[in-house]
Amino acid sequence: MAELTQQEIVYSPRSIQVWRTLWNWLAFFFQIFLQILRALGHLPLLSSSSSSSSNTFKPLPVIELTETETETGTETETDLSAATLEIASGPVSSPVDQPFRKLTVVLDLDETLVCAYETSSLPAALRNQATGAGVKWFELECVSSDKECEGKPKINYVTVFERPGLAEFLKQLSEFADLVLFTAGLEGYAKPLVDRIDTENVFSHRLYRPSTISTQYREHVKDLSCLSNDPCRIVIVDNNPFSFLLQPMNGIPCVPFSAGQPHDTQLLDVLLPLLKHLSKQKDVRPVLYERFHMPEWFQKQGIPASSLT
């Protein structure tokens, strides 16, 4: 027992030292733990919109109160609506483009919108092919420039086939463009024909052969300057490119239409989308030149560039 007591006296200081060391370590870790808790107390919640962890996201700007702010710090409903519209329309300093002048579309008649045959010479097979495919058609009495032996005007009987989609084409086109009919046909033939296809009076002007001019290279040329002094916003659609040799940069040479093409889709599938695109251009000529290169085409036909405007 005496030895045990003596050993306890000898080893007690070591035990105390060990405990003190453990206690100091525990105190040290406790201090670190407290510092961590204090730091966490200053962090925002993950759902908070003010979190700085997402530097790439920037919320919509807050609309600041304008000078019309009242003393109580409120605005009228009208002021807030105006501020909202201002943000939706972009920066205030950005100038608003002036609306374009409405596009003028000049349309040829024969082989562009319709095709016509003298009824007496129309082959029955061709007629049946067109009507069997659902092409709209009608017969017309036209006053000829020729006279009968008694001096009375001669009446010609004509069968007219409408290009597929014609009515819808004119309807949609008139919604964003001013339409002008310009034909090299005589008025006695063309006027009653146009009356039949233009039941809604979408054409603002109708021009016939006397309105065409003769040039050194071709006759019956359609000069667009008689319709508009703004070449940027006028275009002509014609199956005969020589009709617009005076303004080659404003012309669209369309595929000729005949009764033998009952499934033609040029009006709605080709011309209408192109004209819609042109209606949104400040100047139609660069687009048309890039697509058709008409000045070069005319030069290949022997018409010098000096004759083209």
PDB file of C-alpha atoms in Angstrom:
ATOM      1  CA  MET A   1       0.000   0.000   0.000  1.00  0.00           C
ATOM      2  CA  ALA A   2       2.878   2.354   0.754  1.00  0.00           C
ATOM      3  CA  GLU A   3       4.296   1.742  -2.720  1.00  0.00           C
ATOM      4  CA  LEU A   4       1.021   2.491  -4.377  1.00  0.00           C
ATOM      5  CA  THR A   5       0.700   5.742  -2.514  1.00  0.00           C
ATOM      6  CA  GLN A   6       4.177   6.719  -3.470  1.00  0.00           C
ATOM      7  CA  GLN A   7       3.546   5.947  -7.152  1.00  0.00           C
ATOM      8  CA  GLU A   8       0.399   8.062  -7.088  1.00  0.00           C
ATOM      9  CA  ILE A   9       2.354  10.990  -5.728  1.00  0.00           C
ATOM     10  CA  VAL A  10       5.005  10.563  -8.381  1.00  0.00           C
ATOM     11  CA  TYR A  11       2.611  10.331 -11.401  1.00  0.00           C
ATOM     12  CA  SER A  12      -0.090  12.811 -10.364  1.00  0.00           C
ATOM     13  CA  PRO A  13       1.711  15.861 -11.843  1.00  0.00           C
ATOM     14  CA  ARG A  14       1.920  14.140 -15.228  1.00  0.00           C
ATOM     15  CA  SER A  15      -1.773  13.360 -15.187  1.00  0.00           C
ATOM     16  CA  ILE A  16      -2.553  16.951 -14.338  1.00  0.00           C
ATOM     17  CA  GLN A  17      -0.357  18.144 -17.200  1.00  0.00           C
ATOM     18  CA  VAL A  18      -2.097  15.849 -19.635  1.00  0.00           C
ATOM     19  CA  TRP A  19      -5.487  17.083 -18.565  1.00  0.00           C
ATOM     20  CA  ARG A  20      -4.388  20.686 -18.823  1.00  0.00           C
ATOM     21  CA  THR A  21      -3.127  20.047 -22.355  1.00  0.00           C
ATOM     22  CA  LEU A  22      -6.402  18.431 -23.336  1.00  0.00           C
ATOM     23  CA  TRP A  23      -8.311  21.293 -21.775  1.00  0.00           C
ATOM     24  CA  ASN A  24      -6.286  23.886 -23.686  1.00  0.00           C
ATOM     25  CA  TRP A  25      -6.936  22.080 -26.954  1.00  0.00           C
ATOM     26  CA  LEU A  26     -10.627  21.914 -26.215  1.00  0.00           C
ATOM     27  CA  ALA A  27     -10.688  25.613 -25.413  1.00  0.00           C
ATOM     28  CA  PHE A  28      -8.841  26.339 -28.643  1.00  0.00           C
ATOM     29  CA  PHE A  29     -11.313  24.389 -30.749  1.00  0.00           C
ATOM     30  CA  PHE A  30     -14.208  25.996 -28.896  1.00  0.00           C
ATOM     31  CA  GLN A  31     -12.904  29.449 -29.774  1.00  0.00           C
ATOM     32  CA  ILE A  32     -12.658  28.433 -33.417  1.00  0.00           C
ATOM     33  CA  PHE A  33     -16.180  27.076 -33.277  1.00  0.00           C
ATOM     34  CA  LEU A  34     -17.489  30.366 -31.856  1.00  0.00           C
ATOM     35  CA  GLN A  35     -15.772  32.345 -34.587  1.00  0.00           C
ATOM     36  CA  ILE A  36     -17.403  30.127 -37.197  1.00  0.00           C
ATOM     37  CA  LEU A  37     -20.836  30.683 -35.659  1.00  0.00           C
ATOM     38  CA  ARG A  38     -20.295  34.446 -35.587  1.00  0.00           C
ATOM     39  CA  ALA A  39     -19.272  34.446 -39.231  1.00  0.00           C
ATOM     40  CA  LEU A  40     -22.324  32.432 -40.220  1.00  0.00           C
ATOM     41  CA  GLY A  41     -24.527  34.950 -38.535  1.00  0.00           C
ATOM     42  CA  HIS A  42     -23.523  37.588 -41.142  1.00  0.00           C
ATOM     43  CA  LEU A  43     -24.203  35.398 -44.231  1.00  0.00           C
ATOM     44  CA  PRO A  44     -27.505  35.835 -46.129  1.00  0.00           C
ATOM     45  CA  LEU A  45     -29.979  33.059 -46.717  1.00  0.00           C
ATOM     46  CA  LEU A  46     -29.563  31.006 -49.894  1.00  0.00           C
ATOM     47  CA  SER A  47     -32.978  32.185 -51.104  1.00  0.00           C
ATOM     48  CA  SER A  48     -32.038  35.843 -50.666  1.00  0.00           C
ATOM     49  CA  SER A  49     -31.907  37.871 -53.899  1.00  0.00           C
ATOM     50  CA  SER A  50     -28.945  39.830 -52.534  1.00  0.00           C
ATOM     51  CA  SER A  51     -26.619  36.820 -52.514  1.00  0.00           C
ATOM     52  CA  SER A  52     -23.205  37.674 -53.888  1.00  0.00           C
ATOM     53  CA  SER A  53     -22.420  34.097 -54.893  1.00  0.00           C
ATOM     54  CA  SER A  54     -23.942  34.663 -58.371  1.00  0.00           C
ATOM     55  CA  ASN A  55     -22.023  37.558 -59.857  1.00  0.00           C
ATOM     56  CA  THR A  56     -23.116  36.826 -63.431  1.00  0.00           C
ATOM     57  CA  PHE A  57     -26.810  37.313 -62.796  1.00  0.00           C
ATOM     58  CA  LYS A  58     -28.075  40.867 -62.783  1.00  0.00           C
ATOM     59  CA  PRO A  59     -31.701  41.504 -61.926  1.00  0.00           C
ATOM     60  CA  LEU A  60     -33.906  43.942 -63.835  1.00  0.00           C
ATOM     61  CA  PRO A  61     -33.132  47.538 -62.973  1.00  0.00           C
ATOM     62  CA  VAL A  62     -35.307  49.158 -60.384  1.00  0.00           C
ATOM     63  CA  ILE A  63     -37.362  52.033 -61.741  1.00  0.00           C
ATOM     64  CA  GLU A  64     -36.318  55.127 -59.871  1.00  0.00           C
ATOM     65  CA  LEU A  65     -38.881  57.718 -58.964  1.00  0.00           C
ATOM     66  CA  THR A  66     -38.905  60.649 -61.329  1.00  0.00           C
ATOM     67  CA  GLU A  67     -39.106  64.320 -60.490  1.00  0.00           C
ATOM     68  CA  THR A  68     -42.865  63.951 -60.312  1.00  0.00           C
ATOM     69  CA  GLU A  69     -42.404  62.093 -57.003  1.00  0.00           C
ATOM     70  CA  THR A  70     -44.697  63.455 -54.345  1.00  0.00           C
ATOM     71  CA  GLU A  71     -43.678  64.414 -50.852  1.00  0.00           C
ATOM     72  CA  THR A  72     -45.078  61.142 -49.530  1.00  0.00           C
ATOM     73  CA  GLY A  73     -42.813  59.172 -51.875  1.00  0.00           C
ATOM     74  CA  THR A  74     -45.558  57.822 -54.157  1.00  0.00           C
ATOM     75  CA  GLU A  75     -46.305  58.236 -57.862  1.00  0.00           C
ATOM     76  CA  THR A  76     -49.506  58.180 -59.793  1.00  0.00           C
ATOM     77  CA  GLU A  77     -50.491  55.059 -61.726  1.00  0.00           C
ATOM     78  CA  THR A  78     -49.916  56.902 -65.011  1.00  0.00           C
ATOM     79  CA  ASP A  79     -46.338  57.759 -64.079  1.00  0.00           C
ATOM     80  CA  LEU A  80     -45.557  54.134 -63.276  1.00  0.00           C
ATOM     81  CA  SER A  81     -47.081  52.932 -66.507  1.00  0.00           C
ATOM     82  CA  ALA A  82     -44.987  55.403 -68.462  1.00  0.00           C
ATOM     83  CA  ALA A  83     -41.828  54.228 -66.724  1.00  0.00           C
ATOM     84  CA  THR A  84     -42.650  50.603 -67.529  1.00  0.00           C
ATOM     85  CA  LEU A  85     -43.202  51.382 -71.209  1.00  0.00           C
ATOM     86  CA  GLU A  86     -39.934  53.266 -71.275  1.00  0.00           C
ATOM     87  CA  ILE A  87     -38.011  50.163 -70.201  1.00  0.00           C
ATOM     88  CA  ALA A  88     -39.860  47.941 -72.658  1.00  0.00           C
ATOM     89  CA  SER A  89     -39.067  50.222 -75.586  1.00  0.00           C
ATOM     90  CA  GLY A  90     -35.351  50.447 -74.871  1.00  0.00           C
ATOM     91  CA  PRO A  91     -33.090  53.327 -73.845  1.00  0.00           C
ATOM     92  CA  VAL A  92     -34.592  56.774 -73.948  1.00  0.00           C
ATOM     93  CA  SER A  93     -31.587  58.149 -75.812  1.00  0.00           C
ATOM     94  CA  SER A  94     -32.037  55.641 -78.668  1.00  0.00           C
ATOM     95  CA  PRO A  95     -33.732  57.368 -81.628  1.00  0.00           C
ATOM     96  CA  VAL A  96     -36.935  55.778 -82.896  1.00  0.00           C
ATOM     97  CA  ASP A  97     -36.802  54.982 -86.617  1.00  0.00           C
ATOM     98  CA  GLN A  98     -39.398  56.733 -88.705  1.00  0.00           C
ATOM     99  CA  PRO A  99     -41.887  54.308 -90.312  1.00  0.00           C
ATOM    100  CA  PHE A 100     -41.165  53.418 -93.921  1.00  0.00           C
ATOM    101  CA  ARG A 101     -43.257  54.810 -96.704  1.00  0.00           C
ATOM    102  CA  LYS A 102     -45.710  52.144 -97.850  1.00  0.00           C
ATOM    103  CA  LEU A 103     -44.299  49.909-100.544  1.00  0.00           C
ATOM    104  CA  THR A 104     -45.711  50.380-104.050  1.00  0.00           C
ATOM    105  CA  VAL A 105     -46.059  47.123-105.973  1.00  0.00           C
ATOM    106  CA  VAL A 106     -46.650  47.390-109.724  1.00  0.00           C
ATOM    107  CA  LEU A 107     -48.163  44.232-111.206  1.00  0.00           C
ATOM    108  CA  ASP A 108     -48.249  43.122-114.814  1.00  0.00           C
ATOM    109  CA  LEU A 109     -51.382  41.370-116.040  1.00  0.00           C
ATOM    110  CA  ASP A 110     -50.926  38.782-118.825  1.00  0.00           C
ATOM    111  CA  GLU A 111     -48.807  35.756-117.924  1.00  0.00           C
ATOM    112  CA  THR A 112     -48.177  37.296-114.488  1.00  0.00           C
ATOM    113  CA  LEU A 113     -51.612  37.299-112.856  1.00  0.00           C
ATOM    114  CA  VAL A 114     -53.652  35.571-115.565  1.00  0.00           C
ATOM    115  CA  CYS A 115     -53.336  33.981-118.980  1.00  0.00           C
ATOM    116  CA  ALA A 116     -55.889  34.528-121.742  1.00  0.00           C
ATOM    117  CA  TYR A 117     -56.710  32.777-125.009  1.00  0.00           C
ATOM    118  CA  GLU A 118     -59.129  33.477-127.804  1.00  0.00           C
ATOM    119  CA  THR A 119     -61.937  31.075-127.036  1.00  0.00           C
ATOM    120  CA  SER A 120     -62.222  29.888-130.638  1.00  0.00           C
ATOM    121  CA  SER A 121     -58.563  28.831-130.790  1.00  0.00           C
ATOM    122  CA  LEU A 122     -58.198  27.345-127.284  1.00  0.00           C
ATOM    123  CA  PRO A 123     -57.414  23.590-127.518  1.00  0.00           C
ATOM    124  CA  ALA A 124     -59.992  21.494-125.695  1.00  0.00           C
ATOM    125  CA  ALA A 125     -57.259  19.357-124.099  1.00  0.00           C
ATOM    126  CA  LEU A 126     -55.559  22.413-122.605  1.00  0.00           C
ATOM    127  CA  ARG A 127     -58.855  23.761-121.312  1.00  0.00           C
ATOM    128  CA  ASN A 128     -59.775  20.425-119.731  1.00  0.00           C
ATOM    129  CA  GLN A 129     -56.340  20.085-118.125  1.00  0.00           C
ATOM    130  CA  ALA A 130     -56.640  23.462-116.432  1.00  0.00           C
ATOM    131  CA  THR A 131     -60.265  23.200-115.346  1.00  0.00           C
ATOM    132  CA  GLY A 132     -59.801  19.597-114.221  1.00  0.00           C
ATOM    133  CA  ALA A 133     -57.004  20.719-111.884  1.00  0.00           C
ATOM    134  CA  GLY A 134     -59.254  23.359-110.323  1.00  0.00           C
ATOM    135  CA  VAL A 135     -57.853  26.473-112.006  1.00  0.00           C
ATOM    136  CA  LYS A 136     -60.390  29.303-111.877  1.00  0.00           C
ATOM    137  CA  TRP A 137     -61.464  30.572-115.265  1.00  0.00           C
ATOM    138  CA  PHE A 138     -64.077  32.743-116.950  1.00  0.00           C
ATOM    139  CA  GLU A 139     -65.070  33.883-120.415  1.00  0.00           C
ATOM    140  CA  LEU A 140     -64.987  37.494-121.410  1.00  0.00           C
ATOM    141  CA  GLU A 141     -66.286  39.705-124.172  1.00  0.00           C
ATOM    142  CA  CYS A 142     -63.672  42.266-125.137  1.00  0.00           C
ATOM    143  CA  VAL A 143     -63.938  45.203-127.462  1.00  0.00           C
ATOM    144  CA  SER A 144     -61.282  44.934-130.163  1.00  0.00           C
ATOM    145  CA  SER A 145     -59.493  47.862-131.739  1.00  0.00           C
ATOM    146  CA  ASP A 146     -60.449  46.398-135.111  1.00  0.00           C
ATOM    147  CA  LYS A 147     -63.700  47.415-136.751  1.00  0.00           C
ATOM    148  CA  GLU A 148     -66.274  45.264-138.471  1.00  0.00           C
ATOM    149  CA  CYS A 149     -67.202  45.966-142.049  1.00  0.00           C
ATOM    150  CA  GLU A 150     -70.188  48.054-140.927  1.00  0.00           C
ATOM    151  CA  GLY A 151     -67.876  50.188-138.810  1.00  0.00           C
ATOM    152  CA  LYS A 152     -69.067  48.702-135.537  1.00  0.00           C
ATOM    153  CA  PRO A 153     -66.506  47.672-132.877  1.00  0.00           C
ATOM    154  CA  LYS A 154     -65.466  44.051-133.141  1.00  0.00           C
ATOM    155  CA  ILE A 155     -66.132  41.845-130.130  1.00  0.00           C
ATOM    156  CA  ASN A 156     -63.586  39.181-129.213  1.00  0.00           C
ATOM    157  CA  TYR A 157     -64.435  36.247-126.966  1.00  0.00           C
ATOM    158  CA  VAL A 158     -61.628  35.381-124.577  1.00  0.00           C
ATOM    159  CA  THR A 159     -61.141  32.570-122.052  1.00  0.00           C
ATOM    160  CA  VAL A 160     -59.168  33.735-119.020  1.00  0.00           C
ATOM    161  CA  PHE A 161     -57.415  31.491-116.479  1.00  0.00           C
ATOM    162  CA  GLU A 162     -56.445  32.945-113.113  1.00  0.00           C
ATOM    163  CA  ARG A 163     -53.043  32.075-111.747  1.00  0.00           C
ATOM    164  CA  PRO A 164     -53.545  29.768-108.723  1.00  0.00           C
ATOM    165  CA  GLY A 165     -53.832  31.737-105.488  1.00  0.00           C
ATOM    166  CA  LEU A 166     -54.559  35.051-107.245  1.00  0.00           C
ATOM    167  CA  ALA A 167     -57.388  36.251-104.989  1.00  0.00           C
ATOM    168  CA  GLU A 168     -55.496  35.455-101.777  1.00  0.00           C
ATOM    169  CA  PHE A 169     -52.324  36.966-103.193  1.00  0.00           C
ATOM    170  CA  LEU A 170     -54.021  40.290-103.949  1.00  0.00           C
ATOM    171  CA  LYS A 171     -55.777  40.304-100.579  1.00  0.00           C
ATOM    172  CA  GLN A 172     -52.645  39.740 -98.517  1.00  0.00           C
ATOM    173  CA  LEU A 173     -50.503  42.008-100.665  1.00  0.00           C
ATOM    174  CA  SER A 174     -52.931  44.909-100.328  1.00  0.00           C
ATOM    175  CA  GLU A 175     -52.554  44.763 -96.548  1.00  0.00           C
ATOM    176  CA  PHE A 176     -48.979  46.084 -96.636  1.00  0.00           C
ATOM    177  CA  ALA A 177     -48.549  47.626-100.104  1.00  0.00           C
ATOM    178  CA  ASP A 178     -50.176  50.016-102.566  1.00  0.00           C
ATOM    179  CA  LEU A 179     -51.064  48.040-105.687  1.00  0.00           C
ATOM    180  CA  VAL A 180     -50.862  49.354-109.238  1.00  0.00           C
ATOM    181  CA  LEU A 181     -51.851  47.419-112.346  1.00  0.00           C
ATOM    182  CA  PHE A 182     -49.620  48.244-115.333  1.00  0.00           C
ATOM    183  CA  THR A 183     -50.251  46.300-118.520  1.00  0.00           C
ATOM    184  CA  ALA A 184     -49.133  46.704-122.111  1.00  0.00           C
ATOM    185  CA  GLY A 185     -52.562  45.404-123.142  1.00  0.00           C
ATOM    186  CA  LEU A 186     -55.213  47.630-124.617  1.00  0.00           C
ATOM    187  CA  GLU A 187     -57.843  49.053-122.311  1.00  0.00           C
ATOM    188  CA  GLY A 188     -60.722  47.502-124.270  1.00  0.00           C
ATOM    189  CA  TYR A 189     -59.371  44.063-123.411  1.00  0.00           C
ATOM    190  CA  ALA A 190     -57.696  44.651-120.049  1.00  0.00           C
ATOM    191  CA  LYS A 191     -60.286  46.812-118.269  1.00  0.00           C
ATOM    192  CA  PRO A 192     -63.162  44.278-118.202  1.00  0.00           C
ATOM    193  CA  LEU A 193     -60.658  41.558-117.299  1.00  0.00           C
ATOM    194  CA  VAL A 194     -59.300  43.499-114.319  1.00  0.00           C
ATOM    195  CA  ASP A 195     -62.863  44.292-113.246  1.00  0.00           C
ATOM    196  CA  ARG A 196     -63.415  40.554-112.881  1.00  0.00           C
ATOM    197  CA  ILE A 197     -60.293  39.789-110.837  1.00  0.00           C
ATOM    198  CA  ASP A 198     -60.293  42.991-108.762  1.00  0.00           C
ATOM    199  CA  THR A 199     -63.673  42.721-107.095  1.00  0.00           C
ATOM    200  CA  GLU A 200     -62.351  44.402-103.930  1.00  0.00           C
ATOM    201  CA  ASN A 201     -60.811  47.355-105.797  1.00  0.00           C
ATOM    202  CA  VAL A 202     -57.334  46.762-104.410  1.00  0.00           C
ATOM    203  CA  PHE A 203     -55.630  48.509-107.347  1.00  0.00           C
ATOM    204  CA  SER A 204     -55.189  52.208-106.670  1.00  0.00           C
ATOM    205  CA  HIS A 205     -54.225  52.834-110.308  1.00  0.00           C
ATOM    206  CA  ARG A 206     -54.670  51.022-113.608  1.00  0.00           C
ATOM    207  CA  LEU A 207     -52.341  51.816-116.458  1.00  0.00           C
ATOM    208  CA  TYR A 208     -52.700  50.457-119.984  1.00  0.00           C
ATOM    209  CA  ARG A 209     -50.647  50.462-123.201  1.00  0.00           C
ATOM    210  CA  PRO A 210     -50.826  54.240-123.813  1.00  0.00           C
ATOM    211  CA  SER A 211     -48.934  54.716-120.511  1.00  0.00           C
ATOM    212  CA  THR A 212     -45.950  52.710-121.764  1.00  0.00           C
ATOM    213  CA  ILE A 213     -43.087  54.315-123.667  1.00  0.00           C
ATOM    214  CA  SER A 214     -40.822  53.315-126.546  1.00  0.00           C
ATOM    215  CA  THR A 215     -37.056  53.242-126.178  1.00  0.00           C
ATOM    216  CA  GLN A 216     -34.153  52.629-128.532  1.00  0.00           C
ATOM    217  CA  TYR A 217     -34.130  48.966-127.528  1.00  0.00           C
ATOM    218  CA  ARG A 218     -37.716  47.983-126.763  1.00  0.00           C
ATOM    219  CA  GLU A 219     -41.299  49.192-127.069  1.00  0.00           C
ATOM    220  CA  HIS A 220     -44.004  49.143-124.402  1.00  0.00           C
ATOM    221  CA  VAL A 221     -41.542  49.867-121.584  1.00  0.00           C
ATOM    222  CA  LYS A 222     -43.066  50.701-118.210  1.00  0.00           C
ATOM    223  CA  ASP A 223     -41.421  53.760-116.691  1.00  0.00           C
ATOM    224  CA  LEU A 224     -41.897  53.650-112.918  1.00  0.00           C
ATOM    225  CA  SER A 225     -41.013  57.325-112.526  1.00  0.00           C
ATOM    226  CA  CYS A 226     -44.547  58.202-113.618  1.00  0.00           C
ATOM    227  CA  LEU A 227     -45.830  56.505-110.470  1.00  0.00           C
ATOM    228  CA  SER A 228     -43.352  57.468-107.775  1.00  0.00           C
ATOM    229  CA  ASN A 229     -40.396  59.781-107.250  1.00  0.00           C
ATOM    230  CA  ASP A 230     -39.023  57.454-104.580  1.00  0.00           C
ATOM    231  CA  PRO A 231     -37.161  54.554-106.242  1.00  0.00           C
ATOM    232  CA  CYS A 232     -36.390  53.076-102.827  1.00  0.00           C
ATOM    233  CA  ARG A 233     -39.969  51.976-102.171  1.00  0.00           C
ATOM    234  CA  ILE A 234     -41.349  50.781-105.505  1.00  0.00           C
ATOM    235  CA  VAL A 235     -41.084  47.402-107.235  1.00  0.00           C
ATOM    236  CA  ILE A 236     -42.515  45.928-110.429  1.00  0.00           C
ATOM    237  CA  VAL A 237     -43.428  42.275-111.013  1.00  0.00           C
ATOM    238  CA  ASP A 238     -43.469  41.297-114.692  1.00  0.00           C
ATOM    239  CA  ASN A 239     -42.842  38.146-116.697  1.00  0.00           C
ATOM    240  CA  ASN A 240     -41.174  40.299-119.368  1.00  0.00           C
ATOM    241  CA  PRO A 241     -37.965  41.840-117.942  1.00  0.00           C
ATOM    242  CA  PHE A 242     -37.713  44.320-120.817  1.00  0.00           C
ATOM    243  CA  SER A 243     -40.773  46.036-119.365  1.00  0.00           C
ATOM    244  CA  PHE A 244     -38.615  47.476-116.576  1.00  0.00           C
ATOM    245  CA  LEU A 245     -35.333  48.099-118.409  1.00  0.00           C
ATOM    246  CA  LEU A 246     -35.459  51.756-117.326  1.00  0.00           C
ATOM    247  CA  GLN A 247     -35.396  50.699-113.654  1.00  0.00           C
ATOM    248  CA  PRO A 248     -33.676  47.292-113.639  1.00  0.00           C
ATOM    249  CA  MET A 249     -32.912  47.485-109.923  1.00  0.00           C
ATOM    250  CA  ASN A 250     -36.637  47.664-109.122  1.00  0.00           C
ATOM    251  CA  GLY A 251     -37.801  44.689-111.140  1.00  0.00           C
ATOM    252  CA  ILE A 252     -38.801  41.140-110.246  1.00  0.00           C
ATOM    253  CA  PRO A 253     -38.808  38.866-113.320  1.00  0.00           C
ATOM    254  CA  CYS A 254     -41.469  36.275-112.551  1.00  0.00           C
ATOM    255  CA  VAL A 255     -42.035  32.920-114.234  1.00  0.00           C
ATOM    256  CA  PRO A 256     -44.632  33.199-117.057  1.00  0.00           C
ATOM    257  CA  PHE A 257     -47.962  31.506-116.376  1.00  0.00           C
ATOM    258  CA  SER A 258     -49.983  29.470-118.847  1.00  0.00           C
ATOM    259  CA  ALA A 259     -52.964  27.147-118.689  1.00  0.00           C
ATOM    260  CA  GLY A 260     -50.564  24.236-119.021  1.00  0.00           C
ATOM    261  CA  GLN A 261     -49.265  24.965-115.492  1.00  0.00           C
ATOM    262  CA  PRO A 262     -52.329  24.267-113.321  1.00  0.00           C
ATOM    263  CA  HIS A 263     -50.241  23.553-110.207  1.00  0.00           C
ATOM    264  CA  ASP A 264     -48.243  26.779-110.318  1.00  0.00           C
ATOM    265  CA  THR A 265     -47.485  28.187-106.832  1.00  0.00           C
ATOM    266  CA  GLN A 266     -45.451  31.278-107.687  1.00  0.00           C
ATOM    267  CA  LEU A 267     -47.848  33.885-106.275  1.00  0.00           C
ATOM    268  CA  LEU A 268     -48.180  32.576-102.725  1.00  0.00           C
ATOM    269  CA  ASP A 269     -44.989  30.586-102.292  1.00  0.00           C
ATOM    270  CA  VAL A 270     -42.437  32.783-104.083  1.00  0.00           C
ATOM    271  CA  LEU A 271     -43.638  36.308-104.825  1.00  0.00           C
ATOM    272  CA  LEU A 272     -45.641  37.034-101.664  1.00  0.00           C
ATOM    273  CA  PRO A 273     -42.820  36.155 -99.208  1.00  0.00           C
ATOM    274  CA  LEU A 274     -40.351  38.183-101.277  1.00  0.00           C
ATOM    275  CA  LEU A 275     -42.639  41.214-101.377  1.00  0.00           C
ATOM    276  CA  LYS A 276     -43.247  40.976 -97.619  1.00  0.00           C
ATOM    277  CA  HIS A 277     -39.499  41.009 -97.093  1.00  0.00           C
ATOM    278  CA  LEU A 278     -39.091  44.001 -99.408  1.00  0.00           C
ATOM    279  CA  SER A 279     -41.805  45.912 -97.564  1.00  0.00           C
ATOM    280  CA  LYS A 280     -39.535  45.927 -94.499  1.00  0.00           C
ATOM    281  CA  GLN A 281     -36.521  47.323 -96.357  1.00  0.00           C
ATOM    282  CA  LYS A 282     -35.653  50.987 -96.443  1.00  0.00           C
ATOM    283  CA  ASP A 283     -34.445  50.514-100.023  1.00  0.00           C
ATOM    284  CA  VAL A 284     -35.616  47.561-102.117  1.00  0.00           C
ATOM    285  CA  ARG A 285     -32.899  47.893-104.756  1.00  0.00           C
ATOM    286  CA  PRO A 286     -29.937  46.293-102.922  1.00  0.00           C
ATOM    287  CA  VAL A 287     -32.034  43.220-102.114  1.00  0.00           C
ATOM    288  CA  LEU A 288     -33.300  42.878-105.691  1.00  0.00           C
ATOM    289  CA  TYR A 289     -29.865  43.409-107.162  1.00  0.00           C
ATOM    290  CA  GLU A 290     -28.357  40.765-104.908  1.00  0.00           C
ATOM    291  CA  ARG A 291     -31.048  38.309-105.976  1.00  0.00           C
ATOM    292  CA  PHE A 292     -31.443  38.941-109.713  1.00  0.00           C
ATOM    293  CA  HIS A 293     -28.466  41.023-110.978  1.00  0.00           C
ATOM    294  CA  MET A 294     -30.694  42.533-113.636  1.00  0.00           C
ATOM    295  CA  PRO A 295     -28.255  45.252-114.861  1.00  0.00           C
ATOM    296  CA  GLU A 296     -25.778  42.548-115.864  1.00  0.00           C
ATOM    297  CA  TRP A 297     -28.582  40.552-117.518  1.00  0.00           C
ATOM    298  CA  PHE A 298     -29.605  43.548-119.644  1.00  0.00           C
ATOM    299  CA  GLN A 299     -26.014  44.116-120.706  1.00  0.00           C
ATOM    300  CA  LYS A 300     -25.858  40.512-121.894  1.00  0.00           C
ATOM    301  CA  GLN A 301     -28.919  41.291-124.036  1.00  0.00           C
ATOM    302  CA  GLY A 302     -26.987  44.093-125.743  1.00  0.00           C
ATOM    303  CA  ILE A 303     -28.377  46.989-123.709  1.00  0.00           C
ATOM    304  CA  PRO A 304     -25.466  49.140-122.443  1.00  0.00           C
ATOM    305  CA  ALA A 305     -25.278  50.235-118.842  1.00  0.00           C
ATOM    306  CA  SER A 306     -25.620  53.878-119.903  1.00  0.00           C
ATOM    307  CA  SER A 307     -29.212  53.139-120.946  1.00  0.00           C
ATOM    308  CA  LEU A 308     -30.093  51.753-117.528  1.00  0.00           C
ATOM    309  CA  THR A 309     -31.088  54.041-114.676  1.00  0.00           C
TER     310      THR A 309
END
